[in-house]
CSV table of C-alpha atoms in Angstrom, one decimal:
chain,number,residue,atom,x,y,z
A,178,MET,CA,-44.8,46.2,14.3
A,179,ARG,CA,-42.6,46.0,17.0
A,180,TYR,CA,-44.4,43.1,18.2
A,181,PHE,CA,-43.1,40.7,14.7
A,182,PHE,CA,-39.5,42.2,14.4
A,183,MET,CA,-39.6,39.9,16.8
A,184,ILE,CA,-40.7,37.4,16.0
A,185,PHE,CA,-38.4,37.7,12.5
A,186,ALA,CA,-35.5,38.3,15.0
A,187,LEU,CA,-36.6,34.9,17.0
A,188,ASN,CA,-37.5,32.7,13.3
A,189,LEU,CA,-33.3,34.3,12.1
A,190,PHE,CA,-32.1,33.0,15.1
A,191,LEU,CA,-34.0,30.0,15.1
A,192,LEU,CA,-32.9,29.2,11.4
A,193,ILE,CA,-29.3,29.6,12.4
A,194,PHE,CA,-29.1,28.0,15.4
A,195,CYS,CA,-30.2,25.2,12.8
A,196,GLU,CA,-27.7,25.2,10.8
A,197,THR,CA,-25.3,26.0,12.9
A,198,SER,CA,-26.3,22.6,14.6
A,199,SER,CA,-26.0,20.2,12.0
A,200,SER,CA,-23.1,22.5,10.4
A,201,ASP,CA,-20.2,20.5,9.4
A,202,PRO,CA,-17.9,18.5,11.7
A,203,ILE,CA,-14.7,21.4,13.2
A,204,VAL,CA,-11.7,19.0,15.5
A,205,GLU,CA,-9.8,21.5,17.0
A,206,THR,CA,-6.5,19.3,16.9
A,207,PHE,CA,-2.7,20.4,17.8
A,208,TYR,CA,-1.7,22.1,14.5
A,209,GLY,CA,-5.4,23.7,14.5
A,210,PHE,CA,-8.7,23.6,13.2
A,211,VAL,CA,-10.9,21.0,11.1
A,212,GLU,CA,-13.3,20.9,9.2
A,213,GLY,CA,-14.8,18.3,6.7
A,214,PHE,CA,-18.5,17.1,6.7
A,215,ASN,CA,-21.1,14.7,7.2
A,216,TYR,CA,-22.2,11.4,5.4
A,217,ARG,CA,-25.1,10.0,5.7
A,218,MET,CA,-24.3,6.1,6.6
A,219,GLU,CA,-26.7,2.9,4.9
A,220,SER,CA,-27.0,2.4,8.7
A,221,GLY,CA,-28.3,5.4,8.9
A,222,GLU,CA,-25.8,7.2,11.3
A,223,ASP,CA,-23.8,9.5,10.3
A,224,ALA,CA,-19.8,9.8,9.8
A,225,GLU,CA,-17.7,12.8,9.9
A,226,ILE,CA,-15.2,12.9,7.0
A,227,PHE,CA,-12.8,14.7,6.6
A,228,LEU,CA,-9.9,14.3,3.8
A,229,GLY,CA,-6.3,16.1,2.9
A,230,ILE,CA,-5.1,17.2,6.4
A,231,PRO,CA,-1.4,17.5,6.2
A,232,PHE,CA,0.8,15.3,8.4
A,233,ALA,CA,4.2,16.6,7.6
A,234,ALA,CA,5.8,19.8,5.8
A,235,PRO,CA,5.8,19.5,1.8
A,236,PRO,CA,8.8,17.8,0.6
A,237,ILE,CA,9.5,19.6,-1.6
A,238,GLY,CA,12.5,22.6,-2.5
A,239,ASN,CA,15.5,21.6,-0.3
A,240,LEU,CA,13.3,18.1,1.5
A,241,ARG,CA,13.4,16.3,-1.3
A,242,PHE,CA,14.5,12.8,-0.4
A,243,GLU,CA,15.2,13.6,2.9
A,244,LYS,CA,12.9,12.0,6.1
A,245,PRO,CA,9.9,13.9,6.6
A,246,GLN,CA,9.6,16.9,8.9
A,247,GLU,CA,6.7,18.0,10.8
A,248,PRO,CA,4.4,20.1,9.3
A,249,GLU,CA,3.5,24.3,9.8
A,250,LYS,CA,0.9,25.1,12.3
A,251,TRP,CA,-1.8,26.5,10.0
A,252,ASN,CA,-4.1,29.7,11.6
A,253,GLU,CA,-6.9,29.4,9.1
A,254,THR,CA,-9.8,26.6,9.7
A,255,LEU,CA,-8.3,23.7,7.8
A,256,LYS,CA,-11.1,22.8,5.2
A,257,ALA,CA,-10.4,19.6,5.0
A,258,LYS,CA,-12.8,18.3,2.3
A,259,GLU,CA,-11.6,16.9,-1.2
A,260,PHE,CA,-8.8,14.1,-1.3
A,261,PRO,CA,-5.1,14.7,-2.2
A,262,ALA,CA,-4.2,14.5,-5.6
A,263,ALA,CA,-1.5,10.8,-5.7
A,264,CYS,CA,2.4,11.4,-5.3
A,265,ALA,CA,4.9,11.2,-7.6
A,266,THR,CA,5.3,9.1,-10.5
A,267,HIS,CA,1.2,7.9,-9.6
A,268,ASP,CA,0.5,9.5,-13.1
A,269,ILE,CA,2.8,8.4,-15.2
A,270,PHE,CA,1.1,4.9,-15.2
A,271,MET,CA,-2.2,6.0,-13.9
A,272,GLY,CA,-3.2,8.8,-16.3
A,273,HIS,CA,-4.9,11.0,-13.6
A,274,GLY,CA,-2.7,13.6,-11.8
A,275,ASP,CA,0.0,13.6,-8.6
A,276,THR,CA,2.7,15.9,-7.7
A,277,GLU,CA,5.8,16.5,-4.6
A,278,ASP,CA,3.2,18.3,-2.2
A,279,CYS,CA,1.4,14.1,-1.5
A,280,LEU,CA,2.0,13.9,2.3
A,281,TYR,CA,-2.1,13.9,3.7
A,282,LEU,CA,-4.2,11.3,5.1
A,283,ASN,CA,-7.0,11.3,5.8
A,284,ILE,CA,-9.8,10.4,8.7
A,285,PHE,CA,-13.6,8.8,8.7
A,286,LYS,CA,-15.4,8.4,11.8
A,287,PRO,CA,-18.3,8.0,13.6
A,288,LYS,CA,-20.6,10.8,14.4
A,289,ALA,CA,-21.6,9.8,18.4
A,290,SER,CA,-19.3,9.6,20.7
A,291,THR,CA,-18.3,6.8,23.2
A,292,LYS,CA,-16.5,7.7,26.3
A,293,GLU,CA,-13.6,5.3,25.4
A,294,GLY,CA,-13.4,6.2,22.2
A,295,TYR,CA,-13.3,4.5,19.0
A,296,PRO,CA,-10.3,1.6,18.1
A,297,ILE,CA,-8.9,3.4,14.6
A,298,MET,CA,-7.1,1.3,11.4
A,299,PHE,CA,-4.2,2.5,10.2
A,300,PHE,CA,-4.5,1.9,6.7
A,301,VAL,CA,-1.6,2.1,4.1
A,302,TYR,CA,-2.7,1.5,0.3
A,303,GLY,CA,-0.5,-0.8,-2.1
A,304,GLY,CA,0.7,0.5,-5.4
A,305,GLY,CA,4.3,-1.8,-6.1
A,306,PHE,CA,5.5,1.2,-4.1
A,307,LEU,CA,5.5,3.3,-7.9
A,308,ILE,CA,1.4,3.8,-8.0
A,309,GLY,CA,-1.3,4.2,-5.4
A,310,ASP,CA,-3.3,7.1,-3.8
A,311,THR,CA,-6.0,7.3,-0.7
A,312,LYS,CA,-9.1,8.6,-3.6
A,313,THR,CA,-9.1,5.5,-4.7
A,314,TYR,CA,-10.2,3.8,-1.3
A,315,GLY,CA,-13.0,6.6,-1.0
A,316,TYR,CA,-14.2,7.2,2.3
A,317,LYS,CA,-18.4,5.9,0.6
A,318,ASN,CA,-18.1,2.2,1.7
A,319,ILE,CA,-15.4,2.2,4.1
A,320,SER,CA,-17.7,3.8,6.1
A,321,ASP,CA,-20.3,1.7,5.6
A,322,ASN,CA,-18.1,-1.2,6.5
A,323,LEU,CA,-16.1,0.1,9.3
A,324,VAL,CA,-16.8,3.2,10.7
A,325,SER,CA,-20.3,2.0,11.0
A,326,GLU,CA,-18.9,-0.9,13.4
A,327,GLY,CA,-17.4,1.8,15.8
A,328,ILE,CA,-13.9,2.3,13.7
A,329,ILE,CA,-12.0,5.2,13.3
A,330,VAL,CA,-10.6,5.0,9.5
A,331,VAL,CA,-7.4,6.8,8.9
A,332,THR,CA,-6.2,6.2,5.6
A,333,ILE,CA,-3.0,8.1,4.6
A,334,GLN,CA,-0.6,8.3,0.9
A,335,HIS,CA,3.4,8.3,1.1
A,336,ARG,CA,6.4,9.1,-1.3
A,337,LEU,CA,6.3,6.6,-4.5
A,338,GLY,CA,8.8,5.2,-6.9
A,339,PRO,CA,12.2,7.0,-7.3
A,340,PHE,CA,10.7,9.8,-4.5
A,341,GLY,CA,10.1,6.8,-1.8
A,342,PHE,CA,13.1,4.8,-2.9
A,343,LEU,CA,15.7,5.6,-4.8
A,344,THR,CA,18.6,5.3,-3.3
A,345,THR,CA,22.6,4.7,-3.3
A,346,GLY,CA,22.2,2.6,-0.9
A,347,ASP,CA,24.6,4.9,1.5
A,348,SER,CA,24.6,8.4,3.7
A,349,ARG,CA,24.1,9.7,0.4
A,350,LEU,CA,21.2,9.4,-0.6
A,351,PRO,CA,19.9,6.4,2.5
A,352,GLY,CA,16.6,6.0,0.5
A,353,ASN,CA,13.2,4.8,2.4
A,354,TYR,CA,11.8,7.8,2.4
A,355,GLY,CA,8.5,6.0,2.1
A,356,LEU,CA,9.0,4.4,4.7
A,357,TRP,CA,10.1,7.3,6.8
A,358,ASP,CA,6.1,8.8,5.6
A,359,GLN,CA,4.5,6.0,7.1
A,360,LEU,CA,6.2,6.0,10.4
A,361,GLU,CA,5.6,10.1,10.3
A,362,ALA,CA,1.6,9.5,9.4
A,363,LEU,CA,1.7,7.4,12.7
A,364,LYS,CA,3.1,9.7,14.7
A,365,PHE,CA,0.8,12.1,13.9
A,366,VAL,CA,-1.7,10.1,14.2
A,367,ASN,CA,-0.6,9.0,17.5
A,368,LYS,CA,-1.1,13.4,18.8
A,369,ILE,CA,-4.3,14.3,17.0
A,370,ILE,CA,-6.4,11.1,17.6
A,371,ASP,CA,-7.6,11.6,20.9
A,372,LYS,CA,-9.2,14.8,19.1
A,373,PHE,CA,-11.5,12.5,17.5
A,374,ASN,CA,-12.6,10.6,19.4
A,375,GLY,CA,-10.3,7.4,18.9
A,376,ASP,CA,-8.6,5.1,21.4
A,377,LYS,CA,-4.3,5.6,20.8
A,378,THR,CA,-3.7,2.5,22.4
A,379,ARG,CA,-6.3,0.3,20.1
A,380,ILE,CA,-4.2,1.4,16.6
A,381,THR,CA,-4.5,-1.5,13.7
A,382,ILE,CA,-1.9,-0.6,11.3
A,383,THR,CA,-2.8,-2.7,7.5
A,384,GLY,CA,-2.0,-2.2,4.7
A,385,VAL,CA,-2.6,-4.5,1.2
A,386,SER,CA,-0.5,-5.9,-0.9
A,387,ALA,CA,2.4,-3.3,-1.2
A,388,GLY,CA,1.1,-1.1,1.6
A,389,GLY,CA,1.2,-5.0,3.7
A,390,GLY,CA,4.6,-5.6,2.6
A,391,SER,CA,4.8,-1.6,4.4
A,392,VAL,CA,3.2,-1.7,8.0
A,393,SER,CA,4.5,-5.4,8.7
A,394,LEU,CA,7.8,-3.7,8.0
A,395,LEU,CA,7.0,-1.0,10.1
A,396,GLY,CA,5.9,-3.4,13.2
A,397,LEU,CA,9.6,-3.7,12.8
A,398,SER,CA,10.6,-0.1,13.6
A,399,GLU,CA,11.9,0.4,16.9
A,400,GLU,CA,10.2,4.0,16.5
A,401,ALA,CA,6.5,2.2,16.1
A,402,TYR,CA,7.3,0.2,18.7
A,403,ASN,CA,4.8,2.3,20.8
A,404,LEU,CA,2.3,4.1,18.4
A,405,PHE,CA,0.4,0.5,17.3
A,406,SER,CA,-1.2,-1.8,19.3
A,407,GLN,CA,-1.5,-4.9,16.3
A,408,ILE,CA,-0.8,-5.9,12.7
A,409,LEU,CA,-3.0,-7.0,10.0
A,410,PRO,CA,-1.0,-7.2,6.5
A,411,MET,CA,-3.5,-8.0,3.4
A,412,SER,CA,-1.8,-9.6,0.0
A,413,GLY,CA,1.8,-9.0,1.2
A,414,SER,CA,5.2,-9.5,3.9
A,415,ALA,CA,8.7,-8.0,4.4
A,416,PHE,CA,9.2,-11.9,3.8
A,417,SER,CA,8.4,-10.8,0.7
A,418,GLN,CA,11.4,-11.1,-1.9
A,419,TRP,CA,9.8,-8.0,-3.5
A,420,ALA,CA,9.8,-5.7,0.1
A,421,THR,CA,12.8,-5.5,0.6
A,422,LYS,CA,15.6,-5.3,-2.5
A,423,SER,CA,19.1,-4.1,-2.1
A,424,GLU,CA,18.8,-4.3,-6.0
A,425,VAL,CA,16.9,-1.5,-5.6
A,426,ILE,CA,20.7,0.5,-4.9
A,427,GLU,CA,21.4,-1.5,-9.1
A,428,ILE,CA,18.5,0.4,-10.3
A,429,SER,CA,18.6,4.1,-8.1
A,430,ASN,CA,21.6,4.3,-9.7
A,431,ASP,CA,20.9,3.4,-13.5
A,432,VAL,CA,18.3,6.1,-12.7
A,433,THR,CA,20.2,8.4,-11.7
A,434,ASP,CA,23.2,8.5,-14.8
A,435,ALA,CA,19.8,8.9,-16.9
A,436,ILE,CA,18.2,12.0,-15.6
A,437,GLY,CA,21.9,13.8,-15.6
A,438,CYS,CA,23.4,12.8,-12.4
A,439,ASP,CA,26.5,10.6,-11.5
A,440,LYS,CA,25.8,7.6,-8.8
A,441,ASN,CA,30.0,8.3,-7.5
A,442,LEU,CA,28.5,12.0,-6.8
A,443,THR,CA,29.5,13.0,-2.7
A,444,THR,CA,26.9,16.0,-3.5
A,445,ILE,CA,24.6,13.5,-5.8
A,446,LYS,CA,20.6,14.9,-3.6
A,447,GLU,CA,21.9,18.7,-4.2
A,448,CYS,CA,21.9,16.9,-8.0
A,449,LEU,CA,18.4,15.6,-8.4
A,450,LYS,CA,16.9,17.7,-6.1
A,451,ALA,CA,17.4,19.5,-9.3
A,452,LYS,CA,16.3,17.8,-10.8
A,453,ASN,CA,11.9,18.3,-12.0
A,454,VAL,CA,9.5,16.2,-11.7
A,455,SER,CA,9.4,15.6,-16.2
A,456,GLU,CA,12.2,14.6,-15.3
A,457,PHE,CA,12.1,11.7,-13.4
A,458,GLN,CA,8.4,10.9,-15.3
A,459,LYS,CA,10.7,10.4,-18.5
A,460,ILE,CA,12.8,8.0,-17.2
A,461,LEU,CA,11.2,6.2,-15.1
A,462,LYS,CA,8.2,3.8,-17.2
A,463,PRO,CA,11.0,2.5,-19.8
A,464,LYS,CA,13.6,1.9,-16.9
A,465,ILE,CA,10.4,0.0,-15.1
A,466,GLU,CA,9.3,-1.5,-18.2
A,467,ASN,CA,12.8,-2.4,-19.2
A,468,TYR,CA,13.8,-3.7,-15.4
A,469,VAL,CA,10.2,-6.5,-15.7
A,470,ARG,CA,11.2,-7.8,-18.6
A,471,ASP,CA,11.6,-11.8,-17.6
A,472,ASN,CA,11.4,-11.4,-14.1
A,473,ILE,CA,9.5,-12.9,-11.7
A,474,ASN,CA,9.8,-9.6,-9.3
A,475,LEU,CA,7.5,-7.0,-10.5
A,476,LEU,CA,8.4,-4.8,-8.4
A,477,GLN,CA,12.4,-3.1,-8.6
A,478,ILE,CA,12.4,0.7,-6.7
A,479,ALA,CA,11.2,-0.1,-3.5
A,480,PRO,CA,12.7,-0.7,0.4
A,481,ARG,CA,16.1,-1.7,1.2
A,482,MET,CA,17.3,-2.8,4.8
A,483,ASP,CA,18.8,-0.1,5.5
A,484,GLY,CA,20.3,-0.6,9.5
A,485,ASP,CA,18.0,2.9,9.5
A,486,PHE,CA,15.0,2.6,10.1
A,487,ILE,CA,15.3,-0.9,10.9
A,488,LYS,CA,17.8,-1.2,13.1
A,489,THR,CA,18.9,-4.6,11.7
A,490,ASN,CA,20.0,-5.6,8.5
A,491,CYS,CA,18.6,-9.5,9.4
A,492,LEU,CA,14.2,-10.2,9.7
A,493,LYS,CA,14.1,-13.0,11.1
A,494,ASN,CA,16.7,-11.0,15.0
A,495,ALA,CA,14.1,-8.0,13.5
A,496,THR,CA,11.1,-9.8,14.3
A,497,LYS,CA,12.6,-11.2,16.9
A,498,ASN,CA,13.7,-8.5,19.2
A,499,ALA,CA,10.0,-6.5,18.3
A,500,PRO,CA,7.3,-6.0,20.9
A,501,LYS,CA,4.9,-9.0,20.5
A,502,LYS,CA,2.4,-7.4,19.6
A,503,PRO,CA,-0.7,-9.5,17.9
A,504,THR,CA,-0.8,-10.0,14.2
A,505,PHE,CA,-3.4,-11.1,11.3
A,506,ILE,CA,-2.0,-12.3,8.6
A,507,GLY,CA,-3.5,-13.9,5.3
A,508,VAL,CA,-3.8,-14.1,1.4
A,509,CYS,CA,-6.1,-14.0,-1.4
A,510,SER,CA,-6.1,-17.6,-2.5
A,511,GLN,CA,-5.9,-17.9,-6.5
A,512,GLU,CA,-3.5,-13.6,-5.5
A,513,ALA,CA,-2.1,-14.1,-9.5
A,514,ILE,CA,-4.9,-14.0,-11.1
A,515,ILE,CA,-4.4,-10.8,-11.6
A,516,TYR,CA,-1.1,-11.1,-13.1
A,517,ALA,CA,-1.5,-13.9,-15.1
A,518,MET,CA,-4.8,-12.9,-18.0
A,519,GLU,CA,-5.1,-9.7,-19.6
A,520,ASN,CA,-6.9,-6.6,-17.1
A,521,PRO,CA,-6.9,-3.3,-17.2
A,522,PHE,CA,-5.7,-2.8,-14.4
A,523,PHE,CA,-1.9,-4.3,-14.0
A,524,ARG,CA,-0.1,-5.1,-17.6
A,525,SER,CA,3.1,-5.8,-18.3
A,526,PRO,CA,5.8,-5.9,-20.8
A,527,ASN,CA,6.9,-9.0,-19.5
A,528,LYS,CA,5.1,-11.9,-22.3
A,529,TYR,CA,4.8,-14.5,-19.6
A,530,PHE,CA,1.9,-12.8,-17.5
A,531,ASN,CA,-0.9,-10.8,-18.8
A,532,LEU,CA,-1.9,-13.7,-21.0
A,533,PRO,CA,-4.9,-13.3,-23.7
A,534,LEU,CA,-8.0,-15.5,-22.9
A,535,GLU,CA,-6.8,-17.4,-25.4
A,536,LYS,CA,-4.3,-18.6,-24.7
A,537,ALA,CA,-4.5,-19.1,-21.3
A,538,LYS,CA,-7.5,-21.6,-21.9
A,539,ASN,CA,-5.1,-23.1,-24.6
A,540,TYR,CA,-2.5,-23.1,-21.0
A,541,THR,CA,-0.3,-27.1,-21.1
A,542,LYS,CA,1.8,-28.4,-20.1
A,543,ALA,CA,5.2,-27.7,-22.2
A,544,ASP,CA,3.6,-23.6,-21.4
A,545,PHE,CA,4.3,-24.8,-17.8
A,546,GLU,CA,8.0,-25.5,-17.8
A,547,ASP,CA,8.9,-23.2,-20.4
A,548,PHE,CA,7.9,-20.2,-18.1
A,549,VAL,CA,9.8,-22.2,-15.1
A,550,LYS,CA,13.2,-21.8,-17.0
A,551,GLU,CA,13.0,-18.4,-18.5
A,552,ILE,CA,11.8,-16.7,-15.5
A,553,LEU,CA,12.7,-18.7,-12.2
A,554,ALA,CA,15.5,-21.1,-12.9
A,555,LYS,CA,17.8,-18.7,-14.4
A,556,GLU,CA,21.4,-19.3,-14.2
A,557,LYS,CA,22.4,-16.6,-12.3
A,558,TYR,CA,20.3,-17.6,-9.7
A,559,PHE,CA,20.9,-21.4,-9.7
A,560,GLY,CA,24.3,-22.2,-11.3
A,561,ASN,CA,24.9,-24.6,-12.9
A,562,LYS,CA,21.6,-26.3,-10.9
A,563,SER,CA,19.5,-24.7,-12.8
A,564,ASN,CA,18.7,-27.6,-14.4
A,565,GLU,CA,18.3,-29.8,-11.3
A,566,PHE,CA,15.8,-26.5,-10.3
A,567,LEU,CA,13.7,-26.9,-13.0
A,568,LYS,CA,13.2,-30.4,-12.8
A,569,ASP,CA,12.2,-30.1,-9.6
A,570,VAL,CA,9.8,-27.2,-9.5
A,571,SER,CA,7.9,-29.2,-13.0
A,572,GLU,CA,7.8,-32.1,-10.8
A,573,PHE,CA,6.6,-30.6,-7.8
A,574,TYR,CA,3.9,-28.1,-9.9
A,575,SER,CA,2.7,-30.9,-11.9
A,576,GLN,CA,2.4,-34.0,-9.5
A,577,GLN,CA,-1.5,-33.9,-8.3
A,578,SER,CA,-2.2,-34.7,-11.9
A,579,ASP,CA,-0.7,-36.6,-15.0
A,580,HIS,CA,-2.1,-34.0,-17.9
A,581,GLN,CA,-0.6,-33.8,-20.2
A,582,ASN,CA,-3.0,-31.0,-21.7
A,583,SER,CA,-4.5,-28.1,-20.6
A,584,SER,CA,-7.9,-28.9,-21.2
A,585,ASP,CA,-9.1,-28.1,-18.0
A,586,ASN,CA,-7.1,-25.7,-17.2
A,587,PHE,CA,-5.2,-27.7,-15.1
A,588,PHE,CA,-1.3,-26.1,-15.9
A,589,PHE,CA,-2.7,-22.3,-16.7
A,590,GLU,CA,-3.9,-23.2,-12.1
A,591,GLN,CA,-1.0,-23.9,-11.2
A,592,TYR,CA,1.1,-20.9,-13.1
A,593,ILE,CA,-0.6,-19.4,-11.1
A,594,THR,CA,-0.4,-20.7,-7.9
A,595,ILE,CA,3.5,-20.5,-8.4
A,596,MET,CA,3.2,-17.3,-8.4
A,597,SER,CA,0.8,-17.1,-6.3
A,598,ASP,CA,3.5,-19.2,-4.0
A,599,LEU,CA,6.6,-17.0,-4.3
A,600,ASN,CA,4.7,-13.4,-4.2
A,601,PHE,CA,2.4,-14.1,-1.9
A,602,ASN,CA,2.2,-17.7,0.2
A,603,ILE,CA,4.8,-19.0,0.9
A,604,PRO,CA,6.5,-14.7,1.9
A,605,ALA,CA,2.7,-15.0,4.4
A,606,LEU,CA,3.3,-18.0,5.4
A,607,ARG,CA,7.1,-16.9,7.2
A,608,GLU,CA,6.2,-14.4,8.8
A,609,ALA,CA,3.2,-16.6,10.5
A,610,SER,CA,5.5,-18.7,11.9
A,611,LEU,CA,8.0,-17.5,12.3
A,612,LYS,CA,6.5,-14.3,14.9
A,613,ALA,CA,3.9,-17.6,16.4
A,614,LYS,CA,7.7,-19.9,17.7
A,615,ASN,CA,8.0,-16.5,19.1
A,616,ASP,CA,5.4,-16.2,20.9
A,617,TYR,CA,3.4,-13.5,19.0
A,618,PRO,CA,-0.3,-13.2,19.2
A,619,THR,CA,-0.4,-14.5,15.2
A,620,TYR,CA,-3.8,-15.6,13.3
A,621,PHE,CA,-3.4,-16.2,9.4
A,622,TYR,CA,-6.2,-16.7,7.2
A,623,VAL,CA,-7.4,-17.2,3.5
A,624,TYR,CA,-9.9,-15.6,1.4
A,625,ASP,CA,-11.5,-17.3,-1.1
A,626,TYR,CA,-15.1,-15.1,-1.4
A,627,ASN,CA,-15.1,-15.7,-5.4
A,628,ILE,CA,-16.0,-12.6,-6.8
A,629,ASP,CA,-14.4,-10.7,-10.5
A,630,ILE,CA,-12.1,-7.3,-10.1
A,631,THR,CA,-10.6,-7.8,-13.1
A,632,ASP,CA,-13.1,-7.4,-15.8
A,633,MET,CA,-11.0,-10.4,-18.2
A,634,GLY,CA,-13.9,-12.0,-18.8
A,635,PRO,CA,-14.7,-16.0,-18.3
A,636,LYS,CA,-13.3,-17.1,-15.2
A,637,LEU,CA,-11.4,-20.2,-15.8
A,638,VAL,CA,-10.1,-20.6,-12.3
A,639,GLN,CA,-11.9,-20.2,-9.3
A,640,GLY,CA,-10.6,-17.9,-6.6
A,641,ALA,CA,-9.9,-14.6,-4.9
A,642,ALA,CA,-7.7,-12.5,-7.1
A,643,HIS,CA,-5.2,-10.7,-5.3
A,644,GLY,CA,-6.9,-7.6,-3.8
A,645,SER,CA,-10.3,-9.0,-3.5
A,646,ASP,CA,-9.7,-8.4,0.4
A,647,ILE,CA,-9.7,-4.6,0.4
A,648,ARG,CA,-12.7,-4.2,-2.4
A,649,LYS,CA,-15.2,-5.8,-0.7
A,650,LYS,CA,-14.5,-2.8,2.2
A,651,SER,CA,-13.7,-0.6,0.4
A,652,SER,CA,-13.9,0.3,-3.4
A,653,LYS,CA,-15.4,-1.3,-6.6
A,654,GLU,CA,-11.4,-0.8,-7.3
A,655,ILE,CA,-7.9,-3.3,-6.7
A,656,TYR,CA,-5.8,0.3,-6.7
């Protein structure tokens, strides 16, 4: 009987030992223990996944409209097994939940260890500074494509919309909170990533769209100089006219007045802190739709040059002064396809965007010139030279052809090209050119793989739409 008891006890010990040895990964960090889970990659190797790690204190209550604060240590093991909820105001545009308590990051790493440590990719999502979350990008495709190659991937969240970028343009409500969140996340990663077998001397900061513009700005912040080794902005640049906007002050004043906080109040921040999230959401969507009506600039609540996050108000000077970190920047070959035709991922009240298929198929030279006249060649931009600008732009984008109709989609393609040039191509080239002239190791790419990411039906223009490059590495969605 004693023999059988010993056999039973031994088997029980082996069972417990085996379960423990193959159990979910636990990592001890400066802030406490973190428990993730394993994912078997297509390569047959395992990745370790950690979701929803707080990198800052929740920006709620008195911390709303403040720079992020360091998170408190936790005593219990943190179960890092679910993606965090998106930041408000994601819900009113995308239709699924959000919260102000959203400053979390995720870590995807190879299970196998290495003495030298793994390089890190620090990723910031896109979404026009109004939408975006890490759950959309997932962890499976990222692990299969990147972690399997010996890369640790960190995806982070930051505050959006008014909670991230509302500003009075002065010390009462400085703004840029979403950028400060990104900086705080980068500091946090530098502090703990060695515990995940990461090499903090090899951190690439990268992002797509608004995330590309964000990391382009992040790379110029003095506080970030020693926190990364190289930069990869995708379809976004600090030089994009939507990436920094002084107009955000005027728009912020409109929002604060609408919510019942006089823009002239010395205590405007305290007034805004007392408002519910639902009050912001109620007024925001119709105002955003009004701002972008008949406007080439689709992003209105965005970062601004404040002399604090970047210690100068001139991007050229900031670029010249920053450490010459390697930069790999690029665009997709037909960025603006996603804005040009009706699709489920982007909708605009602007009648010149999201064109129905039949309109796109029959887009004429007159349509193109009408777009340039009504959206670009405005008197408020060019004064009495607006007609001259209209003539020059129309001639430049029409000079490749004598077409008078759109039987071969020529003018529809030129319509896409001019929107791509203004929002993505020219800004990326400006950044690359300036950095190359200032001795940055600089590389430029154009992604042209022709895939359908928008379910738009027949593809009238061949090429890669906005977000095509990141789709190949992450999820099936663009945002």
